[in-house]
XYZ file of C-alpha atoms in Angstrom:
665
model
C 26.933 -71.130 34.441
C 27.943 -72.822 37.927
C 31.889 -72.851 38.353
C 33.301 -75.574 40.523
C 33.859 -74.676 43.911
C 36.428 -75.618 46.338
C 35.221 -76.432 50.001
C 37.309 -77.168 52.949
C 36.892 -79.742 55.350
C 36.889 -79.334 58.917
C 36.575 -81.613 61.885
C 33.862 -80.729 64.727
C 32.672 -77.920 62.722
C 28.991 -78.049 61.207
C 29.256 -76.830 57.931
C 26.287 -75.774 55.368
C 26.243 -75.520 52.065
C 23.752 -74.458 49.330
C 24.582 -76.515 46.139
C 22.680 -75.686 42.673
C 21.600 -78.980 40.932
C 24.168 -79.797 38.359
C 27.020 -77.950 40.213
C 30.216 -79.204 41.617
C 31.808 -78.754 45.001
C 35.629 -79.979 45.064
C 37.319 -80.743 48.281
C 40.711 -81.746 49.227
C 40.718 -85.120 51.674
C 44.053 -85.325 51.876
C 44.745 -81.639 53.473
C 41.854 -82.319 56.114
C 42.892 -85.809 57.319
C 44.841 -86.553 60.707
C 48.030 -87.462 60.978
C 47.674 -90.895 61.177
C 45.267 -91.326 58.824
C 45.996 -93.906 55.784
C 42.707 -94.320 54.120
C 39.312 -92.593 53.833
C 35.824 -93.492 53.083
C 32.812 -91.532 51.950
C 29.078 -91.708 53.207
C 26.434 -90.202 51.302
C 22.655 -89.369 51.007
C 20.684 -90.953 48.009
C 20.348 -87.292 46.180
C 24.295 -86.636 46.345
C 26.313 -87.823 43.876
C 30.471 -88.448 45.012
C 33.293 -89.104 42.758
C 36.660 -89.947 43.819
C 39.222 -88.425 41.926
C 42.961 -89.435 41.430
C 45.715 -88.938 38.939
C 42.904 -88.154 36.067
C 40.841 -91.320 37.209
C 37.510 -91.102 38.933
C 35.465 -93.567 40.855
C 31.980 -93.292 42.261
C 31.698 -93.885 45.948
C 28.815 -95.872 47.250
C 26.486 -94.429 49.551
C 26.876 -96.574 52.200
C 30.755 -95.828 52.371
C 31.325 -99.325 52.494
C 34.701 -98.848 50.320
C 38.401 -97.321 51.518
C 40.476 -95.403 49.338
C 43.967 -94.609 50.215
C 45.075 -90.973 51.141
C 47.045 -89.104 48.590
C 47.888 -85.544 48.045
C 46.554 -85.750 44.520
C 42.962 -86.962 45.555
C 39.887 -85.078 45.731
C 36.209 -85.227 46.235
C 33.673 -83.910 43.407
C 30.428 -83.470 45.560
C 27.050 -82.817 43.296
C 23.370 -82.925 44.241
C 21.445 -84.490 41.754
C 18.002 -83.225 42.786
C 16.832 -80.135 44.583
C 16.092 -80.268 48.416
C 12.882 -80.381 49.929
C 14.319 -79.087 53.205
C 17.285 -77.215 54.166
C 20.357 -79.131 54.900
C 18.530 -82.440 54.243
C 21.248 -84.082 52.533
C 25.032 -84.993 53.884
C 28.159 -86.042 52.737
C 30.447 -87.828 55.249
C 34.315 -88.651 55.159
C 35.741 -91.088 57.616
C 39.349 -90.937 58.258
C 41.146 -94.519 58.983
C 44.342 -95.644 60.488
C 46.709 -99.222 59.857
C 43.991 -101.245 61.341
C 41.468 -99.761 59.317
C 38.420 -100.916 62.093
C 36.628 -97.773 63.161
C 37.239 -94.329 61.851
C 40.080 -92.087 63.749
C 37.908 -88.833 62.789
C 35.124 -87.710 60.544
C 34.276 -84.684 58.816
C 30.881 -83.846 57.304
C 29.116 -81.273 55.030
C 25.040 -80.598 54.803
C 23.984 -79.627 51.737
C 21.035 -77.725 50.312
C 20.081 -78.431 46.794
C 18.421 -76.083 44.947
C 17.365 -75.793 40.959
C 17.918 -72.244 39.083
C 17.223 -71.936 35.552
C 16.891 -67.903 34.002
C 14.851 -69.252 30.694
C 13.557 -67.302 27.436
C 12.399 -68.805 23.851
C 15.616 -69.563 23.063
C 14.870 -71.566 19.701
C 12.265 -68.793 18.451
C 8.655 -70.670 18.804
C 7.156 -68.869 21.002
C 7.576 -70.901 24.174
C 9.766 -70.407 27.184
C 11.341 -73.509 27.362
C 13.019 -74.760 30.616
C 16.730 -74.612 30.499
C 17.449 -74.766 26.572
C 21.069 -75.491 26.066
C 21.812 -72.520 23.674
C 19.832 -69.725 25.782
C 23.293 -67.868 26.464
C 24.337 -67.564 22.790
C 22.868 -65.796 19.763
C 23.200 -67.287 16.477
C 22.090 -66.242 12.631
C 20.316 -68.528 10.351
C 18.104 -71.736 10.041
C 19.477 -73.431 12.597
C 20.222 -70.205 14.699
C 19.347 -70.295 18.681
C 18.878 -66.765 20.471
C 15.827 -64.956 21.972
C 14.306 -61.858 20.107
C 13.489 -58.690 21.980
C 11.594 -55.750 20.187
C 12.182 -52.192 21.244
C 8.813 -51.342 22.628
C 8.629 -48.091 20.284
C 5.010 -47.674 19.968
C 2.681 -46.241 22.257
C -0.199 -47.723 23.620
C -1.724 -44.779 26.089
C -3.282 -41.671 24.387
C -2.118 -40.001 27.296
C 1.488 -40.016 26.601
C 3.444 -38.319 24.077
C 6.443 -40.709 23.507
C 6.929 -44.009 22.934
C 6.664 -46.822 25.789
C 10.000 -47.378 25.817
C 10.920 -44.148 27.039
C 9.385 -44.698 30.077
C 9.517 -46.991 33.093
C 5.592 -47.649 33.249
C 3.275 -50.346 31.989
C -0.118 -48.822 30.929
C -1.723 -51.693 29.966
C -1.070 -55.353 29.279
C -1.419 -54.336 25.817
C 2.176 -52.989 26.319
C 3.267 -56.625 27.815
C 2.433 -58.054 24.631
C 5.391 -55.904 22.984
C 8.047 -57.351 25.598
C 9.472 -60.735 25.629
C 8.740 -63.237 28.438
C 12.004 -64.106 30.560
C 10.941 -66.684 33.537
C 13.308 -67.507 36.425
C 12.340 -70.910 37.450
C 13.424 -72.174 41.087
C 12.900 -75.471 43.170
C 13.970 -76.166 46.511
C 13.173 -75.869 50.111
C 10.891 -73.259 51.605
C 13.586 -71.204 52.541
C 17.507 -70.858 52.063
C 19.744 -70.642 54.705
C 20.431 -67.237 56.129
C 22.951 -64.765 53.942
C 22.268 -66.536 50.615
C 20.250 -64.561 47.709
C 19.235 -64.655 44.210
C 20.028 -61.144 42.394
C 18.866 -60.421 38.405
C 21.034 -58.187 37.178
C 22.443 -56.796 33.777
C 25.942 -55.035 32.712
C 26.502 -51.298 32.582
C 26.619 -51.333 29.104
C 23.300 -52.558 28.419
C 21.613 -50.734 31.115
C 20.438 -48.163 28.522
C 19.257 -50.601 25.829
C 16.818 -52.788 28.000
C 14.169 -52.634 30.776
C 12.596 -55.465 32.474
C 9.226 -55.726 34.425
C 8.215 -58.005 36.955
C 4.494 -58.776 38.000
C 3.600 -58.113 41.671
C 1.020 -59.609 43.565
C -0.613 -61.498 40.826
C -3.677 -62.750 42.561
C -4.358 -59.523 44.099
C -4.292 -56.326 42.081
C -1.641 -57.004 39.556
C 1.174 -54.270 39.481
C 4.186 -54.285 37.105
C 7.083 -52.813 38.475
C 10.166 -51.899 36.698
C 13.243 -53.939 38.016
C 16.140 -53.247 35.629
C 16.957 -50.626 32.979
C 18.688 -47.142 32.903
C 19.732 -46.507 36.778
C 18.779 -49.937 37.831
C 21.794 -52.633 37.220
C 20.153 -55.070 39.714
C 17.855 -56.381 41.338
C 17.358 -58.812 44.466
C 14.738 -61.535 43.639
C 12.850 -62.895 46.568
C 12.989 -66.575 46.976
C 9.314 -68.448 47.553
C 10.535 -71.653 48.208
C 9.024 -74.811 46.678
C 9.059 -75.226 42.580
C 8.156 -71.626 41.527
C 8.102 -69.697 38.060
C 8.529 -65.942 38.266
C 7.700 -64.201 35.257
C 9.540 -60.768 33.965
C 8.693 -58.804 30.784
C 11.510 -57.781 28.880
C 11.555 -54.858 26.106
C 14.484 -53.227 23.981
C 14.695 -49.533 24.583
C 17.473 -49.014 21.674
C 17.733 -50.269 17.821
C 20.904 -51.582 16.872
C 23.249 -49.152 16.049
C 27.001 -47.709 15.891
C 28.815 -49.013 18.825
C 25.888 -51.515 19.710
C 25.435 -54.520 17.954
C 22.174 -55.506 19.068
C 23.005 -58.125 21.660
C 21.649 -57.901 25.209
C 22.552 -59.856 28.102
C 20.526 -60.954 31.545
C 21.988 -62.879 34.213
C 20.909 -64.363 37.455
C 23.365 -65.362 40.393
C 23.037 -67.163 43.669
C 25.157 -65.144 46.181
C 26.954 -67.112 49.308
C 27.674 -65.300 52.414
C 31.415 -65.845 53.489
C 31.209 -64.020 57.027
C 30.220 -61.307 58.752
C 31.419 -57.918 57.371
C 32.678 -59.260 54.203
C 30.633 -59.371 51.127
C 28.557 -62.296 49.273
C 30.202 -64.008 46.755
C 28.453 -65.726 43.576
C 28.792 -69.390 43.644
C 26.275 -69.865 40.161
C 25.339 -67.439 37.631
C 22.910 -68.120 34.723
C 22.750 -66.247 31.477
C 20.511 -65.575 28.962
C 20.835 -63.489 25.525
C 18.459 -61.495 23.508
C 18.962 -59.843 20.059
C 17.113 -56.771 19.182
C 15.037 -57.429 16.547
C 16.168 -54.853 13.487
C 13.788 -52.597 11.740
C 13.638 -53.772 7.909
C 12.384 -51.824 5.066
C 9.590 -53.246 2.764
C 10.359 -53.253 -1.139
C 7.595 -52.822 -3.820
C 7.051 -56.348 -4.416
C 5.189 -56.754 -1.031
C 1.559 -55.556 -0.978
C 0.405 -52.155 -0.129
C -1.775 -51.811 2.857
C -2.365 -47.765 3.183
C -0.880 -44.795 0.900
C -0.192 -41.722 2.747
C -0.284 -38.379 0.789
C -0.827 -34.605 1.708
C -3.552 -32.389 0.793
C -1.776 -28.720 -0.187
C -3.540 -25.905 -1.804
C -3.026 -27.059 -5.576
C -2.962 -30.420 -5.346
C -6.997 -31.264 -5.214
C -6.522 -33.029 -8.786
C -3.621 -35.222 -8.029
C -5.574 -36.610 -4.733
C -8.401 -37.321 -6.783
C -6.398 -39.547 -9.370
C -4.137 -41.247 -6.215
C -7.531 -41.784 -4.551
C -9.032 -43.535 -7.756
C -5.773 -45.610 -8.049
C -5.892 -46.519 -4.078
C -9.222 -47.761 -4.742
C -8.394 -49.845 -7.732
C -5.285 -51.391 -5.413
C -7.978 -52.188 -2.966
C -5.784 -50.540 -0.103
C -6.228 -47.856 2.374
C -5.459 -43.834 1.718
C -4.681 -41.645 4.562
C -4.638 -37.828 3.814
C -2.428 -35.462 5.574
C -4.195 -32.198 6.611
C -2.858 -28.903 5.785
C -2.862 -28.185 8.807
C -0.635 -30.877 9.878
C 1.568 -30.531 6.847
C 2.228 -26.881 7.163
C 2.643 -26.764 3.388
C 4.861 -29.842 3.282
C 3.869 -31.925 0.338
C 6.934 -34.664 0.403
C 5.605 -37.485 1.936
C 8.351 -39.647 0.571
C 11.014 -37.393 1.550
C 9.664 -37.065 5.653
C 9.139 -40.731 6.634
C 9.933 -44.632 5.716
C 7.894 -47.179 6.797
C 9.161 -50.610 7.948
C 8.455 -53.099 10.572
C 9.701 -55.351 13.607
C 9.462 -58.436 14.202
C 9.611 -61.613 16.985
C 8.442 -64.727 17.482
C 5.690 -63.636 19.735
C 5.244 -60.241 17.719
C 5.303 -57.626 15.095
C 4.297 -54.496 14.215
C 4.614 -51.610 11.746
C 7.721 -48.934 12.673
C 8.189 -45.696 11.132
C 11.541 -44.173 10.600
C 11.403 -40.358 10.626
C 13.973 -38.353 8.464
C 16.034 -35.595 9.940
C 14.997 -33.209 7.139
C 11.997 -31.589 9.530
C 10.024 -29.600 7.100
C 6.763 -28.944 7.719
C 5.857 -32.457 8.098
C 8.289 -32.800 11.301
C 5.498 -33.867 13.690
C 3.668 -35.790 11.623
C 4.633 -39.104 12.490
C 4.627 -38.620 16.264
C 1.354 -37.115 15.796
C -0.364 -39.120 13.205
C 1.258 -42.479 13.177
C 2.920 -43.273 16.317
C 0.209 -45.388 18.588
C -0.865 -48.763 19.541
C 1.159 -51.165 17.424
C 2.614 -48.654 15.116
C 6.015 -47.544 16.322
C 8.520 -44.855 15.695
C 12.328 -44.411 15.573
C 14.556 -41.503 14.263
C 18.061 -40.626 14.032
C 18.997 -36.776 14.553
C 22.618 -35.742 13.454
C 24.510 -33.661 16.237
C 26.840 -31.705 14.208
C 26.467 -32.568 10.598
C 24.723 -30.632 7.880
C 21.436 -32.180 6.786
C 20.792 -31.941 3.128
C 18.405 -33.032 0.357
C 20.101 -36.345 0.540
C 18.779 -37.100 3.859
C 15.367 -37.292 2.641
C 13.917 -40.573 2.311
C 13.178 -40.266 -1.368
C 16.601 -41.206 -0.974
C 16.355 -44.357 0.957
C 14.887 -47.606 -1.172
C 15.409 -51.313 -0.698
C 15.322 -53.668 -3.253
C 13.254 -56.963 -3.541
C 14.981 -60.149 -2.214
C 18.206 -60.934 -4.214
C 21.097 -63.469 -4.564
C 24.335 -61.664 -5.417
C 27.543 -63.244 -5.910
C 26.685 -66.459 -4.149
C 24.722 -64.818 -1.237
C 21.051 -64.303 -0.352
C 19.607 -61.213 0.634
C 16.053 -62.606 1.568
C 14.944 -59.602 2.582
C 16.528 -57.369 -0.166
C 19.052 -54.767 0.015
C 19.052 -51.023 0.900
C 19.919 -48.455 -1.571
C 21.207 -44.861 -0.421
C 21.997 -42.236 -2.590
C 25.610 -40.737 -1.920
C 28.337 -38.556 -3.667
C 30.728 -39.756 -6.340
C 33.711 -41.718 -4.640
C 36.152 -39.078 -5.519
C 34.236 -35.742 -4.904
C 33.459 -34.060 -1.582
C 29.683 -33.743 -2.569
C 26.480 -34.303 -0.426
C 26.050 -37.609 1.486
C 23.102 -39.137 3.913
C 24.463 -37.848 7.532
C 26.425 -40.421 9.025
C 23.917 -41.007 12.321
C 21.152 -42.216 9.732
C 23.535 -44.529 7.547
C 25.239 -45.926 10.898
C 21.726 -46.841 12.127
C 20.985 -48.505 8.628
C 23.758 -50.517 8.235
C 23.650 -51.815 11.839
C 20.570 -53.344 10.972
C 22.657 -56.162 9.085
C 19.594 -57.918 7.504
C 19.217 -55.467 4.450
C 23.053 -55.009 3.820
C 23.030 -51.380 2.537
C 24.333 -50.276 -0.919
C 25.782 -46.903 -1.752
C 24.986 -45.365 -5.169
C 25.760 -42.182 -6.942
C 22.872 -39.709 -6.624
C 24.591 -36.231 -6.072
C 24.469 -35.486 -9.686
C 20.823 -35.070 -9.523
C 19.738 -31.512 -8.007
C 17.426 -33.318 -5.706
C 20.063 -36.258 -5.137
C 17.268 -38.958 -4.121
C 17.991 -42.466 -5.694
C 14.013 -42.820 -6.890
C 14.660 -40.234 -9.680
C 16.335 -43.010 -11.624
C 15.554 -46.556 -9.926
C 12.591 -48.668 -9.084
C 11.032 -52.248 -8.771
C 8.115 -53.528 -9.824
C 6.455 -56.898 -8.804
C 5.731 -59.461 -11.920
C 2.314 -60.285 -10.733
C 2.034 -64.133 -10.138
C 5.484 -64.892 -10.012
C 8.154 -64.394 -7.507
C 10.176 -62.206 -9.620
C 10.498 -58.365 -10.207
C 11.873 -55.889 -12.997
C 14.277 -53.126 -11.783
C 13.138 -49.965 -13.781
C 15.695 -47.427 -14.577
C 15.375 -43.900 -15.957
C 17.047 -43.753 -19.450
C 17.912 -40.542 -21.544
C 19.312 -43.135 -24.064
C 16.267 -44.816 -24.376
C 14.341 -41.450 -24.920
C 16.599 -40.628 -27.568
C 16.037 -43.879 -29.359
C 12.287 -43.792 -29.291
C 12.349 -40.001 -30.616
C 14.859 -40.846 -33.446
C 12.259 -43.705 -34.247
C 9.329 -41.350 -34.514
C 11.582 -38.861 -36.308
C 12.157 -41.382 -38.863
C 8.777 -42.619 -39.283
C 7.618 -39.102 -39.981
C 6.459 -37.882 -36.624
C 9.522 -35.317 -36.040
C 6.898 -32.360 -35.988
C 4.877 -33.938 -32.955
C 4.586 -31.555 -30.238
C 5.418 -32.449 -26.600
C 3.712 -31.028 -23.404
C 0.155 -30.819 -25.071
C -2.333 -30.221 -21.840
C 0.902 -29.270 -19.518
C -1.252 -27.543 -16.857
C -0.440 -24.263 -15.538
C 2.647 -23.607 -17.935
C 3.141 -21.427 -20.552
C 6.038 -23.827 -22.496
C 6.915 -23.205 -25.705
C 6.192 -25.625 -28.698
C 8.406 -28.480 -28.578
C 8.718 -31.095 -31.293
C 10.657 -34.429 -31.480
C 12.535 -32.186 -34.046
C 13.237 -29.469 -31.518
C 14.338 -31.831 -28.753
C 16.981 -33.984 -31.128
C 18.569 -30.851 -32.599
C 19.340 -29.247 -29.015
C 23.134 -30.323 -28.924
C 23.281 -28.626 -25.435
C 20.293 -30.906 -24.432
C 22.155 -33.731 -25.858
C 25.424 -33.220 -24.194
C 23.558 -32.820 -20.896
C 21.709 -36.129 -21.335
C 25.132 -37.921 -22.527
C 26.287 -36.816 -18.975
C 23.280 -37.905 -17.594
C 23.250 -41.587 -18.763
C 26.952 -41.737 -17.646
C 25.934 -41.042 -14.102
C 23.028 -43.931 -14.427
C 25.180 -46.545 -15.935
C 27.621 -46.313 -13.112
C 24.673 -47.058 -10.897
C 23.309 -49.363 -13.232
C 26.635 -51.335 -12.891
C 26.841 -51.489 -9.359
C 23.344 -52.513 -9.086
C 23.604 -55.391 -11.343
C 26.707 -56.484 -9.430
C 25.236 -55.817 -6.125
C 21.615 -57.414 -6.521
C 23.041 -60.170 -9.034
C 20.997 -58.762 -11.794
C 21.295 -59.310 -15.692
C 20.332 -57.101 -18.552
C 16.755 -59.103 -18.871
C 15.862 -58.243 -15.130
C 16.274 -54.371 -16.286
C 13.705 -52.227 -18.058
C 14.803 -48.682 -19.316
C 11.969 -46.040 -19.241
C 12.564 -43.195 -21.397
C 13.602 -39.857 -19.708
C 15.414 -36.588 -20.346
C 17.146 -34.146 -18.009
C 18.265 -30.728 -18.110
C 21.076 -29.240 -15.900
C 20.590 -26.421 -13.574
C 23.214 -23.423 -12.485
C 25.253 -25.626 -10.417
C 25.593 -28.231 -13.145
C 22.894 -30.781 -11.374
C 20.479 -32.604 -13.298
C 16.613 -32.100 -12.928
C 13.924 -33.920 -15.009
C 12.670 -32.322 -18.235
C 9.535 -34.028 -18.394
C 7.656 -35.656 -15.637
C 10.053 -38.292 -14.723
C 8.231 -41.790 -14.804
C 10.395 -44.029 -12.874
C 9.430 -42.157 -10.280
C 6.350 -43.901 -9.798
C 3.880 -45.385 -6.922
C 3.669 -48.822 -7.005
C 0.402 -50.594 -5.666
C 0.731 -54.676 -6.698
C 0.150 -54.557 -10.295
C -1.360 -51.138 -10.217
C 1.230 -48.191 -11.420
C 0.639 -44.858 -10.540
C 3.144 -43.286 -12.817
C 3.639 -39.056 -13.483
C 2.102 -38.485 -17.195
C 4.971 -37.387 -19.431
C 3.255 -35.283 -22.049
C 5.271 -36.802 -24.426
C 4.799 -36.274 -28.005
C 1.435 -36.770 -29.385
C 1.080 -39.040 -32.627
C -1.928 -40.684 -33.585
C -4.040 -38.879 -30.639
C -1.796 -40.862 -27.910
C 1.408 -39.729 -26.031
C 4.308 -42.003 -27.777
C 6.008 -42.255 -24.265
C 2.773 -43.525 -22.386
C 2.263 -45.844 -25.260
C 5.965 -47.009 -24.915
C 6.006 -47.477 -21.494
C 2.673 -49.173 -21.590
C 4.167 -52.030 -24.192
C 7.166 -52.527 -21.901
C 4.982 -52.962 -18.474
C 1.579 -54.279 -19.243
C 2.973 -57.717 -20.872
C 3.931 -58.391 -17.547
C 0.640 -58.639 -15.896
C 1.032 -54.662 -14.606
C -1.411 -51.742 -14.918
C -0.346 -48.385 -15.961
C -2.275 -45.341 -14.919
C -0.698 -41.823 -15.857
C -0.999 -39.273 -13.168
C -0.970 -35.269 -13.852
C 1.691 -34.048 -11.221
C 2.953 -31.467 -13.162
C 1.838 -27.793 -11.655
C 1.568 -29.395 -7.975
C 4.775 -31.474 -7.611
C 7.058 -31.604 -11.344
C 7.510 -28.209 -11.441
C 8.587 -28.401 -7.424
C 11.437 -30.844 -8.378
C 9.032 -33.891 -7.555
C 7.151 -36.254 -8.850
C 4.168 -39.120 -7.846
C 6.353 -40.861 -5.905
C 7.710 -37.944 -4.103
C 4.627 -36.954 -3.003
C 3.175 -40.344 -1.691
C 4.374 -43.071 0.602
C 3.372 -46.638 1.094
C 2.978 -48.552 4.396
C 3.312 -52.473 3.157
C 2.730 -55.692 4.761
C 5.591 -57.452 6.302
C 7.641 -60.185 4.482
C 6.696 -63.487 5.536
C 11.017 -64.252 5.616
C 11.885 -64.301 9.498
C 15.029 -61.992 9.398
C 16.462 -64.053 12.207
C 17.131 -66.924 9.414
C 19.333 -64.380 7.584
C 22.888 -65.253 7.482
C 24.630 -61.513 7.218
């Protein structure tokens, strides 16, 4: 950005000015004229363009000064360099003043010009190339036709010798660290040196200093060293002008994700400063600006392919681990088991972390979000996951009480949807909360603020506080339809369970027994007839169904779903002493989804003709879609502690192929 500068012509004094190519110098020819002058003429070098402006009309002045113009108080000169200088003061503009006879000039005033090109450049069109002086580099817009550079939060850890993310320090330990950063190039062209007193300064606003860091390669040919030039406590950096045609390469890292009070936009400027007089501060005569947006943290829905399954080893889940391992082997993905030493008896892998990713045109990598629940798995994400090209982020409330709703079984994301005429190509985040009219449990504000600030997966708040644990994964999940860009939403349904049991009762299977083979339990004999005749349970499940239906209506509206997109899985609940609901038998909706392979909690439903009628029913709903159902016994190791298969596992998935900057929030 070069503002028009006003220049005062003086007789007898040598005026030397640096002019950035493309910017204008304006001067008043009338005020500097001798008393008896009536006309003026202009001579200028070939690399200078001069316009005579009077009464809103402009005319180019010929270089040879062959034309005279009448002096008028409204007349000004507009001077512009068309190319950079090869030497200081190698261009000149001379104004000659003439009397009535128009012969020789009465007097002359001149200015010596040094032209310089300055361009601060970034990858503004998001193609991986840092173009020169892109016209949209100082703005940031969303959508397929949007412009603006992208910045990654440097939240991985390249060096094994540091205990924190790379963005927490001001050092570069390896070139791998630089690959996480966005390139920024300062391009200059001009004479070998600028006149005394001129200098270039790179700087950031005070409001951005804790959100961005900039490194510069010093001595590129002799022992490379990357110095930290901008960031916390470093608001500006004087750039050495090297002369000729030069490119100075900088590396920019994000330090903070978008959040409450920070929209994710970062501004970096370079200014050319001009001396005024000794003892008076320099003034900026030219500023070039670039804008970055920090890439959001993005969640991955069940419809994306699995990369690795994470699960804990605890003293009583050996058989569960074995079944998960078999499922993972079928799905052809990796498995990572967290040792007892690391998990300290905490088995709830889903509750501790949520996998996502960040992405820029030049780079992308997975990032784990650590929940504020801080159980036995508190150190797992930092010690076992954070590393090269695997980032880490967390949000900890300062004053709010952390509840069960802050565990990440209460944080899910839908597949891509279109709802109410708006596309959500990366899906929408689902958060469990309290009923709008009650003062119940909610996810802490600091986590909700973080999720909303990412913008690209507009969150939906559901009602989950009616559950003892209070997680959305207890009543809803999503499964892909293999081979199609479609999915189905699965919901826990007491109504579907009662309907199925009544059908079995009518078919003469009222005495079919539930919970056969239920591990480690002394459950009394429970039959279809007993379940259907238990009026208290019927009433409790009517309440549960209403709570689920409330969420069903929200999801249909906010995800643009019809009834045909929803599959009801039989489920029953019972109430605790506080009037909250918990699963009566293993809750099948709380499953792990590995592409077409589903790991479903084994429900131990009524046995009819040597088969569990609940398993049979679920298979009849899901297998025609091309899905494979594997029922996993989680009773003793998870269900009895108010969780299921999904609660005890976590899946890192491949990132979406969709480029988040093409979203229109």
